[in-house]
Short mmCIF file of C-alpha atoms in Angstrom, two decimals:
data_model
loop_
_atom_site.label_atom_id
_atom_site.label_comp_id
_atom_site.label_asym_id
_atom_site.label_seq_id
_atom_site.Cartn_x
_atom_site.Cartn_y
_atom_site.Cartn_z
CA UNK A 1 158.97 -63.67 -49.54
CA UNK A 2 160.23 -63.71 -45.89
CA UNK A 3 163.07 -65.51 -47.39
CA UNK A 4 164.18 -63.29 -50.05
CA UNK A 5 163.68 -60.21 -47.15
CA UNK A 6 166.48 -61.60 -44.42
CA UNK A 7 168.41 -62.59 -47.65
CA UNK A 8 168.46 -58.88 -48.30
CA UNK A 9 169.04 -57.91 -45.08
CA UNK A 10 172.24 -60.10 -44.42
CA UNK A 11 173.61 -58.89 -47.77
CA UNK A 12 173.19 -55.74 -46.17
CA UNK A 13 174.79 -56.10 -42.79
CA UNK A 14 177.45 -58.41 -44.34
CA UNK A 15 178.19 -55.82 -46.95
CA UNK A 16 178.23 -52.60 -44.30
CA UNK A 17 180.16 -55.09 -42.00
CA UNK A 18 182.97 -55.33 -44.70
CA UNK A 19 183.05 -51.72 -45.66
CA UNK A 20 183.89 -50.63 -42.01
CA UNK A 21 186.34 -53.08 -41.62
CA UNK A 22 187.64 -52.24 -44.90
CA UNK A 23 187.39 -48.27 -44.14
CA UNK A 24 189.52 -49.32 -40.59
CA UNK A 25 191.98 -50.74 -42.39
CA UNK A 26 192.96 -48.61 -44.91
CA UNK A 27 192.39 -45.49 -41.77
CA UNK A 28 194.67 -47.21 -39.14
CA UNK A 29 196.75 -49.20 -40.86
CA UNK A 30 197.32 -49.00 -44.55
CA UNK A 31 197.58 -45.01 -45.37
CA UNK A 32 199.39 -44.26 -41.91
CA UNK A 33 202.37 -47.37 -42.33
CA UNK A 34 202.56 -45.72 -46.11
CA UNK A 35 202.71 -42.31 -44.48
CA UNK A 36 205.28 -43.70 -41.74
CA UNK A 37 207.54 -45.32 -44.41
CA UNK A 38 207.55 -42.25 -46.55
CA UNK A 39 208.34 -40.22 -43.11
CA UNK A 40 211.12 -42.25 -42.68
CA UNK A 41 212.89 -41.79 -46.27
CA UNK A 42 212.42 -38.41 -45.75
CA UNK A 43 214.15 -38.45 -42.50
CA UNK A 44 216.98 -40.12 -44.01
CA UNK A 45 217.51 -37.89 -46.48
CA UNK A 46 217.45 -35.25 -44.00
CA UNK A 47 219.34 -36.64 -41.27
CA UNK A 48 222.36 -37.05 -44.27
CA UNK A 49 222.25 -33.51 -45.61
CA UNK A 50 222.61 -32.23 -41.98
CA UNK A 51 225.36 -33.79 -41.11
CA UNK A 52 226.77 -32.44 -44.50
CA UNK A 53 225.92 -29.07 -43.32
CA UNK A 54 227.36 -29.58 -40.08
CA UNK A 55 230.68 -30.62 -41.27
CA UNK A 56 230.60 -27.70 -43.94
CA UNK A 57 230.09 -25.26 -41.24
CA UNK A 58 231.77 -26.53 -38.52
CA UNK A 59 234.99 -24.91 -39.46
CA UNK A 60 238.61 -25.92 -37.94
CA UNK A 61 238.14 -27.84 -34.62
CA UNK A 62 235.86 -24.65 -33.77
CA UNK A 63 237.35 -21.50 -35.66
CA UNK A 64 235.61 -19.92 -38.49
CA UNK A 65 232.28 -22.27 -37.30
CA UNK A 66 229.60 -20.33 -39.46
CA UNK A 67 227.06 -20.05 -36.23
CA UNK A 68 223.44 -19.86 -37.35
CA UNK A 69 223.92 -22.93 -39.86
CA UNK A 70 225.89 -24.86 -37.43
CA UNK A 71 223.34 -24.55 -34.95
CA UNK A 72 220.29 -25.00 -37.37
CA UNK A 73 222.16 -28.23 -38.86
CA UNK A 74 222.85 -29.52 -35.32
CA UNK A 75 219.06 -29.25 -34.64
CA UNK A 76 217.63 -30.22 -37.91
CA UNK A 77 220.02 -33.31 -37.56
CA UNK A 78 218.56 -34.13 -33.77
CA UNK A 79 215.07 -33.81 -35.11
CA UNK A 80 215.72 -35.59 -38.03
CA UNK A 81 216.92 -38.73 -35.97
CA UNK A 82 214.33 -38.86 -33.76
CA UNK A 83 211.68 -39.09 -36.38
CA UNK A 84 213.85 -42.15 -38.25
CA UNK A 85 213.24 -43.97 -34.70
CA UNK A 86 209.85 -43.20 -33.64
CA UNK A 87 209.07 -44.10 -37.19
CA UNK A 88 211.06 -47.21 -36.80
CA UNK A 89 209.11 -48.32 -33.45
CA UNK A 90 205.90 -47.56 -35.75
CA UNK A 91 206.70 -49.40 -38.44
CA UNK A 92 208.13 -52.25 -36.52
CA UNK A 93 204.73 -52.85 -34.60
CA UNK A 94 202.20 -52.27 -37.59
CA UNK A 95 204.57 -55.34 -38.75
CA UNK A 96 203.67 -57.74 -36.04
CA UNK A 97 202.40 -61.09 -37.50
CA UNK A 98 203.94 -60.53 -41.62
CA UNK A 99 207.16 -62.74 -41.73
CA UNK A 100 208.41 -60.54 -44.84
CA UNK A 101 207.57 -56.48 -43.31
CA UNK A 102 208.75 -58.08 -40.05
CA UNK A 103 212.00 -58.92 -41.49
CA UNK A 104 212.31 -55.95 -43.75
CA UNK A 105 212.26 -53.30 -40.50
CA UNK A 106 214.73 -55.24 -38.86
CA UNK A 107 217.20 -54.92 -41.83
CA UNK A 108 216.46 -51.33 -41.50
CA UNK A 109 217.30 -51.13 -37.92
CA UNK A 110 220.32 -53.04 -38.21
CA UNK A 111 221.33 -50.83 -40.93
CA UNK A 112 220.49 -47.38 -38.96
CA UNK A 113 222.55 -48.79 -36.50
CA UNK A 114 225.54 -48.81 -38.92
CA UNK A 115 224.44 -45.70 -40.29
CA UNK A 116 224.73 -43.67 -36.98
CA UNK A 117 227.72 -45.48 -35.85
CA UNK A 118 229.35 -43.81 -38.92
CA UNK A 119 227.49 -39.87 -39.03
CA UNK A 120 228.76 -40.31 -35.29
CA UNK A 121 232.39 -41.17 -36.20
CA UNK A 122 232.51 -38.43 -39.08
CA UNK A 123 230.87 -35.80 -37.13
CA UNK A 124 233.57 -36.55 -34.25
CA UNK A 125 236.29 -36.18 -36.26
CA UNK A 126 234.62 -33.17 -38.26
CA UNK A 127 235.13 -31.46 -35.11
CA UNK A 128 238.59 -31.97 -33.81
CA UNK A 129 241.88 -30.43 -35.04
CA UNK A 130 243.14 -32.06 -38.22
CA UNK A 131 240.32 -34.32 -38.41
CA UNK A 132 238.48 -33.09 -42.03
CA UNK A 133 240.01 -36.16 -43.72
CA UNK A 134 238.69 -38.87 -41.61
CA UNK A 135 235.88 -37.28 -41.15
CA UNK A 136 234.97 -37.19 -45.27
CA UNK A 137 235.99 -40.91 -45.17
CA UNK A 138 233.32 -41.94 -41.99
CA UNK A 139 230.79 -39.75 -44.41
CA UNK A 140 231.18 -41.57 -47.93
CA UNK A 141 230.81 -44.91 -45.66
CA UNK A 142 227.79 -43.20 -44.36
CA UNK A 143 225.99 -41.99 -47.46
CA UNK A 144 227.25 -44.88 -49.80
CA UNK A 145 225.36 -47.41 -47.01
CA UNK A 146 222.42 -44.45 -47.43
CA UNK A 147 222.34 -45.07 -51.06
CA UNK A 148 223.10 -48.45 -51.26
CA UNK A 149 220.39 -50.08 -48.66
CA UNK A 150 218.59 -47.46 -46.04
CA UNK A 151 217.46 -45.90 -49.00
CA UNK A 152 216.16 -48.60 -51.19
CA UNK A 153 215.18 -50.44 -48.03
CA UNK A 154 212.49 -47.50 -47.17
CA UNK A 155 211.16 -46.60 -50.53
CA UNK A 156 210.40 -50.83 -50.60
CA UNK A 157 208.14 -50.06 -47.29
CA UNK A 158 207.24 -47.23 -49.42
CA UNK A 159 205.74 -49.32 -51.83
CA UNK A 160 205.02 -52.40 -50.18
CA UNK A 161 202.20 -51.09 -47.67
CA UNK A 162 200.79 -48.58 -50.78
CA UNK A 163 200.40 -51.44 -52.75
CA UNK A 164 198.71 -53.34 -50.35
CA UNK A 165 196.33 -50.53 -49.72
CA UNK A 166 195.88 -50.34 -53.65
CA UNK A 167 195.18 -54.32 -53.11
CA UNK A 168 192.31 -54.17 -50.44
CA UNK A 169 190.89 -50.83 -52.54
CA UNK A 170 190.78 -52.97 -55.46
CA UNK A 171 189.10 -56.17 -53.83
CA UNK A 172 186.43 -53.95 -51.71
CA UNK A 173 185.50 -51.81 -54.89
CA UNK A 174 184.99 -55.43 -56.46
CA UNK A 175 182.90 -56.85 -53.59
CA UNK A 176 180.47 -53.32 -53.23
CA UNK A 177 179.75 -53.87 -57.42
CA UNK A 178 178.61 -57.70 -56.79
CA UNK A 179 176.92 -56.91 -53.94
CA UNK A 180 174.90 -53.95 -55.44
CA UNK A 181 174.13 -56.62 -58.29
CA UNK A 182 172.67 -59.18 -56.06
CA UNK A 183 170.85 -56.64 -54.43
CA UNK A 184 169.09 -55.28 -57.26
CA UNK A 185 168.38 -59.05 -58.10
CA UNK A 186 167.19 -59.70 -54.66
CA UNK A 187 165.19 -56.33 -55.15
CA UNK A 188 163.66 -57.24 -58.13
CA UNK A 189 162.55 -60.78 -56.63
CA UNK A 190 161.16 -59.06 -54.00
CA UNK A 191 158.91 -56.97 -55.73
CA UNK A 192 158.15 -59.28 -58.34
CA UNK A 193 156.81 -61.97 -55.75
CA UNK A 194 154.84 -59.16 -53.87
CA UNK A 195 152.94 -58.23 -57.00
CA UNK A 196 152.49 -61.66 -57.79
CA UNK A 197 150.80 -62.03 -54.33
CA UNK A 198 148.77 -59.05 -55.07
CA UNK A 199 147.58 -60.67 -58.30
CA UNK A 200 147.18 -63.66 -56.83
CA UNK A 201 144.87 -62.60 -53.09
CA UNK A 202 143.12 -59.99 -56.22
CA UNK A 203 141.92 -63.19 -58.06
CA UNK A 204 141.29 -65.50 -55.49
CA UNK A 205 139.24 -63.18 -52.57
CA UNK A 206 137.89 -60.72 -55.78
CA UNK A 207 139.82 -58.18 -53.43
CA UNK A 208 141.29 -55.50 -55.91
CA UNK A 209 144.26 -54.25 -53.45
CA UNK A 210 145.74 -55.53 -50.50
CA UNK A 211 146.71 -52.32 -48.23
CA UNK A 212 149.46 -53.95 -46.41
CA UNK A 213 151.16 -55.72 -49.24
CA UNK A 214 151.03 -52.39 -51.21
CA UNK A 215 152.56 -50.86 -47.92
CA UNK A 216 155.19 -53.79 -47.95
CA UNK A 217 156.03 -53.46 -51.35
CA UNK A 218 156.82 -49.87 -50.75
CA UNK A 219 158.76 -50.52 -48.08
CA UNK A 220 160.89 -53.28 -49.89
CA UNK A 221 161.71 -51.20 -52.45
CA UNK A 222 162.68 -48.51 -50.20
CA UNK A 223 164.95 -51.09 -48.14
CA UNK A 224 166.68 -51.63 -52.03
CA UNK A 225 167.02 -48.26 -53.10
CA UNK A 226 168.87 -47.54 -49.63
CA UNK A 227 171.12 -50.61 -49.70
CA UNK A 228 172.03 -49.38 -53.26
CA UNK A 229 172.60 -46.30 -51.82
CA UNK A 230 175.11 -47.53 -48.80
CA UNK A 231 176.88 -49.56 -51.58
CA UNK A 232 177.58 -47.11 -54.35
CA UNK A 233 178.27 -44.45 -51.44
CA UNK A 234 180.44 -46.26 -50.23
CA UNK A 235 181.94 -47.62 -53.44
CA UNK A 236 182.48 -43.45 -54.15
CA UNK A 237 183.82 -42.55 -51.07
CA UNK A 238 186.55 -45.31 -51.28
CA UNK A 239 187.73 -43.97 -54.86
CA UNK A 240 187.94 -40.43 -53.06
CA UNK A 241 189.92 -41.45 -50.41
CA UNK A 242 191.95 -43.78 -52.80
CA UNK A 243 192.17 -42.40 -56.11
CA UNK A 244 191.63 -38.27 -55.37
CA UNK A 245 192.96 -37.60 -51.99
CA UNK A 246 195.80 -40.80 -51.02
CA UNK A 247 197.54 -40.99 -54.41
CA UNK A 248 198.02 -37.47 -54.34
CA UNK A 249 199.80 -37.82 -50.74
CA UNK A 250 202.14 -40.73 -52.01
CA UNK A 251 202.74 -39.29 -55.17
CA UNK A 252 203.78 -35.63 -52.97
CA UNK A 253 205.22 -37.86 -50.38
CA UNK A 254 207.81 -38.94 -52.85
CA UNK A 255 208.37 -35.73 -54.05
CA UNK A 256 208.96 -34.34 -50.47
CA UNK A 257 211.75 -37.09 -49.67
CA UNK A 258 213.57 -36.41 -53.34
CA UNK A 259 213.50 -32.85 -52.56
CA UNK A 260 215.20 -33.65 -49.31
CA UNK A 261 217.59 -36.12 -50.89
CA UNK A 262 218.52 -33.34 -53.89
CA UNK A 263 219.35 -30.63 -51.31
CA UNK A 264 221.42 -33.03 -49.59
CA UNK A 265 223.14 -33.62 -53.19
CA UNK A 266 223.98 -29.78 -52.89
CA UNK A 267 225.87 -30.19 -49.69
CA UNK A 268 227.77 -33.54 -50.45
CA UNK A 269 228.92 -31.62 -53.67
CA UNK A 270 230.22 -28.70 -51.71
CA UNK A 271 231.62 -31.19 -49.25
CA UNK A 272 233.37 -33.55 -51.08
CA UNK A 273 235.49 -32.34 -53.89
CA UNK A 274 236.44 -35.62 -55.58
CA UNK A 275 232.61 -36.99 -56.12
CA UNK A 276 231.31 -33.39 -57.58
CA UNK A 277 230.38 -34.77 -60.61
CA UNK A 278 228.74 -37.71 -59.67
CA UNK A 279 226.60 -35.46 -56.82
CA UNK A 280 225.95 -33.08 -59.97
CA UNK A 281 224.72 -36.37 -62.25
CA UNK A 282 222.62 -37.34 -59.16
CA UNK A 283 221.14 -34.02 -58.45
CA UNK A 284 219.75 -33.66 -61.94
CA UNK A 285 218.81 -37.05 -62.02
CA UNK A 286 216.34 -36.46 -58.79
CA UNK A 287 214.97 -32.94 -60.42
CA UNK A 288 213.80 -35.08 -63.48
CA UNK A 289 212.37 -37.32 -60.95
CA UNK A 290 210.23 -34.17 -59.42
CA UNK A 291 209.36 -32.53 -62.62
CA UNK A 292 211.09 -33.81 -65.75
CA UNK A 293 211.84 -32.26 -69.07
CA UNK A 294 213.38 -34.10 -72.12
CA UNK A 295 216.74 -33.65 -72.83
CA UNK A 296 217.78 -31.06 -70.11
CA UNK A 297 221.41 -30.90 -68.62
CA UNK A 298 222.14 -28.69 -65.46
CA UNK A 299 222.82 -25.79 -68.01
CA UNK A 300 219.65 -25.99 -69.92
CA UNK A 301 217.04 -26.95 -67.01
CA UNK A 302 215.94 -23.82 -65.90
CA UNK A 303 215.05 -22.73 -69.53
CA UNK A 304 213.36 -25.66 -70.40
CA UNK A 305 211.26 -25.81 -66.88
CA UNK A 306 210.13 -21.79 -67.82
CA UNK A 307 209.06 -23.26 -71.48
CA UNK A 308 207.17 -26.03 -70.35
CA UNK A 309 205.86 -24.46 -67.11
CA UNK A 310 204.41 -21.35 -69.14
CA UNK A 311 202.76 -24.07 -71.82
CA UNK A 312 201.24 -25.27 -68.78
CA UNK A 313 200.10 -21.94 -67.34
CA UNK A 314 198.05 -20.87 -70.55
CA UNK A 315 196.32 -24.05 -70.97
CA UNK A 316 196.29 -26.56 -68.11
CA UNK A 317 195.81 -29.36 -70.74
CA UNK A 318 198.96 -28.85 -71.88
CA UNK A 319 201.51 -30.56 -69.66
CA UNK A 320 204.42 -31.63 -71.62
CA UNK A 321 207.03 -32.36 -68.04
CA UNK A 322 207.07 -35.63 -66.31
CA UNK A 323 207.42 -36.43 -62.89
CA UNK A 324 205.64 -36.69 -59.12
CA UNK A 325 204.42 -32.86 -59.99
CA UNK A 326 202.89 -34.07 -63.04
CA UNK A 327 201.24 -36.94 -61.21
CA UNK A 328 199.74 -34.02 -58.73
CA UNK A 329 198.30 -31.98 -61.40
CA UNK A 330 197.29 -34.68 -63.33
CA UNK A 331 195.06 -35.34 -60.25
CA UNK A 332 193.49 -32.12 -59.34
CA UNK A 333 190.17 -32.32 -57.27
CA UNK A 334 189.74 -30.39 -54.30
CA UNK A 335 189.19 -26.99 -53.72
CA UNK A 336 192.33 -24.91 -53.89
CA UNK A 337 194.76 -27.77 -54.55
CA UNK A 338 195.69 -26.78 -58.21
CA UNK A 339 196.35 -23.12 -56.89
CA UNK A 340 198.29 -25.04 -53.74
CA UNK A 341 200.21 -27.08 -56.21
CA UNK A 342 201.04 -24.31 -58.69
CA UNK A 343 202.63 -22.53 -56.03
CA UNK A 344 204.71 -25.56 -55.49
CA UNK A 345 206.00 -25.80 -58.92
CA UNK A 346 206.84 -22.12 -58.74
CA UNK A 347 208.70 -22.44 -55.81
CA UNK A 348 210.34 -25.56 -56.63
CA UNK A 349 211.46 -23.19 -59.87
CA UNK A 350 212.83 -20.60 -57.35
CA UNK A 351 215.31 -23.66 -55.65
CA UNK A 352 216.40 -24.47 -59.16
CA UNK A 353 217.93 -21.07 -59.99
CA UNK A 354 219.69 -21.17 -56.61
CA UNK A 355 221.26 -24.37 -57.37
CA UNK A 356 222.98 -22.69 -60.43
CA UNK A 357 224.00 -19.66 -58.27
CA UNK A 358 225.53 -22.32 -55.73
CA UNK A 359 227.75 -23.84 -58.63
CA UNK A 360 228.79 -20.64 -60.62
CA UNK A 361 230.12 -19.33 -57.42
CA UNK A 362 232.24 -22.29 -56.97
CA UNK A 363 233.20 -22.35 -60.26
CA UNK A 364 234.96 -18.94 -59.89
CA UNK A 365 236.56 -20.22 -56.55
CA UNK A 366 234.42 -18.75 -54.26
CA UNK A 367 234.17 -21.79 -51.99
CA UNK A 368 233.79 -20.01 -49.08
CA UNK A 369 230.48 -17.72 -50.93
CA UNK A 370 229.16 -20.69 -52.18
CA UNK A 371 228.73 -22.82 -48.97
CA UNK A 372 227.18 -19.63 -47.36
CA UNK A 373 224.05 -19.53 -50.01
CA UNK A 374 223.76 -23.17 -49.80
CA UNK A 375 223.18 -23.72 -46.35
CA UNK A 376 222.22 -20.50 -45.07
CA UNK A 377 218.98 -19.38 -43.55
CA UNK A 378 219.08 -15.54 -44.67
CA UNK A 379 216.14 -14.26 -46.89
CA UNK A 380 216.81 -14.89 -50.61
CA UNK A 381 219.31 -18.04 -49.96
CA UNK A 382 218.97 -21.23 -50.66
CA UNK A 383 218.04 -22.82 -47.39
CA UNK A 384 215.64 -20.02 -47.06
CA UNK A 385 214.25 -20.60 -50.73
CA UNK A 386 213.92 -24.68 -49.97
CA UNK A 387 211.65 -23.90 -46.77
CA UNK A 388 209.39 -21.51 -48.70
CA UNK A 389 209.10 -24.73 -50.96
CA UNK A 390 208.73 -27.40 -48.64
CA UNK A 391 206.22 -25.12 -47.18
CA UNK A 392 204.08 -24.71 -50.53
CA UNK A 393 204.53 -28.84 -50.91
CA UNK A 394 203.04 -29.34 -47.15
CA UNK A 395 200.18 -26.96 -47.76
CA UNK A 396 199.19 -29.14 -51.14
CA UNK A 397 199.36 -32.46 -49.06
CA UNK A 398 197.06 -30.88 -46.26
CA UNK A 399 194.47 -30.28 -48.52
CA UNK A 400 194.66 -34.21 -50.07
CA UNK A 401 195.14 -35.68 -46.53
CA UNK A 402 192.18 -33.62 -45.16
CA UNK A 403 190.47 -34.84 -48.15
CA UNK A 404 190.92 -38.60 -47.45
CA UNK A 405 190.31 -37.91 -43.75
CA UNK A 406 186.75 -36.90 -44.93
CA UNK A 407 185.86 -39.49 -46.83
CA UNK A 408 186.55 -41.34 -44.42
CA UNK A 409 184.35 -39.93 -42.23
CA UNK A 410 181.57 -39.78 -44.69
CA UNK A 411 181.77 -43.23 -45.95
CA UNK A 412 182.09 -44.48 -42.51
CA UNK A 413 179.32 -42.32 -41.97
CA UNK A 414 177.47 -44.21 -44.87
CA UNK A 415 177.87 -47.66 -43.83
CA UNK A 416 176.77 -46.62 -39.76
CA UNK A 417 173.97 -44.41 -40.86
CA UNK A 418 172.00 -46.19 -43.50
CA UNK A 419 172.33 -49.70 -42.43
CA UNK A 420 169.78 -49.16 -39.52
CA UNK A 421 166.91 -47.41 -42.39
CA UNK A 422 167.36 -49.88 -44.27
CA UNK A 423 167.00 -52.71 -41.79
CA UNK A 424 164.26 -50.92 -40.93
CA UNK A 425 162.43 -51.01 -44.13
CA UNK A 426 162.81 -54.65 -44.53
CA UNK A 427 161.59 -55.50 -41.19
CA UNK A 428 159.02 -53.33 -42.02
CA UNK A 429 158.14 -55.21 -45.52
CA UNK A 430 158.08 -58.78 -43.71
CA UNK A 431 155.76 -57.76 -40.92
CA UNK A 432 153.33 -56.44 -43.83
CA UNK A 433 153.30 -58.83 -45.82
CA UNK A 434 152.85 -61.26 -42.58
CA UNK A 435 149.79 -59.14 -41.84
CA UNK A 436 148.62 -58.69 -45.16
CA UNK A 437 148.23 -62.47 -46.00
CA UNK A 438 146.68 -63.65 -42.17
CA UNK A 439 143.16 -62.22 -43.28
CA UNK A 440 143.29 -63.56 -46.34
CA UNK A 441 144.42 -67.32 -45.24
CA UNK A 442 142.00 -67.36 -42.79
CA UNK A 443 139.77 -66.45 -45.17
CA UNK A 444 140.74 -69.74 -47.43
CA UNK A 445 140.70 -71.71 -44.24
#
């Protein structure tokens, strides 16, 4: 009996042990190197469309500079570069110790080194007489080594530390079900060997209940029914914080970065004349990403999104797009998220129709009218449009990263609060059943 007690009670400490390492990891270091990765490919996308911006509004070394989005670009682009380092510095110390993450922020440093060296060249040249040329040749450089390896190089952090999170998620869920098994099994021999006593001391001393082993029994079964507790608490909490609240913030933390990297499409296409169509390819190709629709060109988008989106609107069960927007409200659990995320959608739809305002006026050689909607902040223009978005996609994130916050709280909460009771209990049951049997075995003696 005394056996099968501190059996139960290291299962217990071992298994609340594990979850608060486990809840530590995935709290300090899993979600926030996913969240710092996905920071920095967001930066980067950033960081490129401003410099567009800057060298679309800079003007002639100076004359016909278009002032408010010059001076927003310029500070956008400042901010924007001091995010991709601080979340460089993070990255590059949650990597301390892996050969392979240790390695793969290096790259990324080496190649943000490049990066800047050319942004810094084009900007330069952007901004001296006669220098437009050059300065569209130091930007190509810049956003072809963008596309080609800063890019792919971050959305690989991207997935490498959210796939390890999935991984310890996976092998924790795995350990709380075999441990709640063995409990119950330990539970069950428990009680099983305490009745068997009670049988037994009945027979034997013609005594028809033993107080104290009834009082242990109780108490062992109590110490069970809490471990079970602390285990399938905690096994819920982690599929909260994983499942309902962090796959949301990956699956919007994607979306954020290819809504950054599809306004910066906008700019390169008003900024570079020769590549127009394949920035027009690549900006449609990134709005399928966010919320796709079969078989929609530039021209037919916006129709299609209204048909699909007001499917959608009349019965939520019928969600015929694809995309990081369908992942969202294909995981709708909190309290005011689907409300927060049809807002997104709606303002997403918004940006859309602004895009196609961008490109007709171009297309009747209003260059000049064009470049003014794109990147200025006015109500009712584009730039003004994308913040009411990105504002709409940050309030649906809050509500999934508060979410994950608190389960982590609770479940940490869980595995600290219950451990102690049920310690407790089973302390309780083995100094009952000690003082149960002693009258009874001096008795036989």
């Amino acid at each position: 009996m005394l056996l099968l007690t501190a059996a139960c009670a290291t299962l217990l400490v071992v298994a609340a042990l594990a979850a608060s390492r486990t809840w530590d990891s995935a709290a300090e270091r899993h979600a926030p190197q996913t969240v710092s990765a996905a920071g920095l490919n967001l930066a980067l996308n950033d960081m490129d469309a401003q410099a567009a911006n800057i060298l679309l509004s800079s003007g002639e070394a100076g004359r016909g500079r278009m002032g408010v989005p010059y001076a927003k670009a310029t500070e956008f682009y400042g901010q924007a570069r001091h995010t991709i380092s601080g979340e460089l510095r993070t990255l590059a110390v949650a990597a301390e110790g892996d050969t392979k993450d240790e390695r793969a922020v290096e790259t990324l440093t080496e190649d943000f080194a490049r990066y800047q060296e050319l942004l810094g060249r084009a900007l330069e040249n952007g901004g001296r007489a006669g220098g437009k040329v050059d300065a569209l040749a130091d930007y190509r450089a810049a956003t072809d080594l963008l596309a080609a390896r800063l890019l792919p190089e971050a959305r690989g952090l991207v997935e490498a530390n959210d796939h390890a999170f999935d991984a310890t998620y996976a092998a924790e869920r795995s350990d709380l079900a075999t441990q709640s098994t063995v409990l119950a099994a330990l539970g069950l021999a428990v009680s099983a060997v305490l009745v068997l006593l009670q049988w037994y001391l009945a027979r034997r001393f013609r005594r028809l209940l033993n107080p104290a082993l009834l009082a242990a029994t109780i108490c062992g079964l109590t110490a069970v029914v809490l471990g079970l507790q602390l285990l399938t608490a905690s096994a819920e909490q982690f599929r909260v914080a994983r499942r309902d609240a962090f796959d949301s913030v990956v699956a919007l933390s994607r979306a954020r970065a290819l809504a950054y990297d599809a306004n910066a499409d906008e700019s390169r296409y008003l900024l570079d004349p020769s590549r127009r169509p394949a920035y027009e390819r690549s900006f449609l190709a990134k709005s399928q990403q966010l919320y796709g629709v079969e078989g929609a060109t530039l021209s037919s988008y916006d129709a299609k999104l209204g048909e699909t989106w007001a499917r959608y609107r009349a019965d939520h069960e019928d969600r015929v797009f694809t995309g990081e927007f369908r992942r969202e409200l294909d995981n709708i659990t909190f309290t005011g998220e689907r409300e927060a995320a049809e807002r997104t959608v709606e303002a997403y739809a918004v940006y859309q129709r602004d895009d196609r305002t961008i490109r007709s006026l171009l297309a009747q050689g209003k260059e000049r009218e064009a470049m003014a909607f794109c990147i200025s902040w006015e109500p009712e223009k584009s730039n003004a449009h994308f913040g009411v978005w990105m504002k709409a996609l940050d309030d649906v994130t809050d509500i999934n990263r508060a979410a994950f916050d608190s389960a982590v709280r609770d479940g940490r909460d869980t595995a600290t609060g219950l451990l102690p009771w049920g310690m407790g209990a089973l302390l309780a049951a083995g100094v009952l059943t000690v003082l149960g049997l002693r009258p009874r075995l001096a008795e036989f003696s």
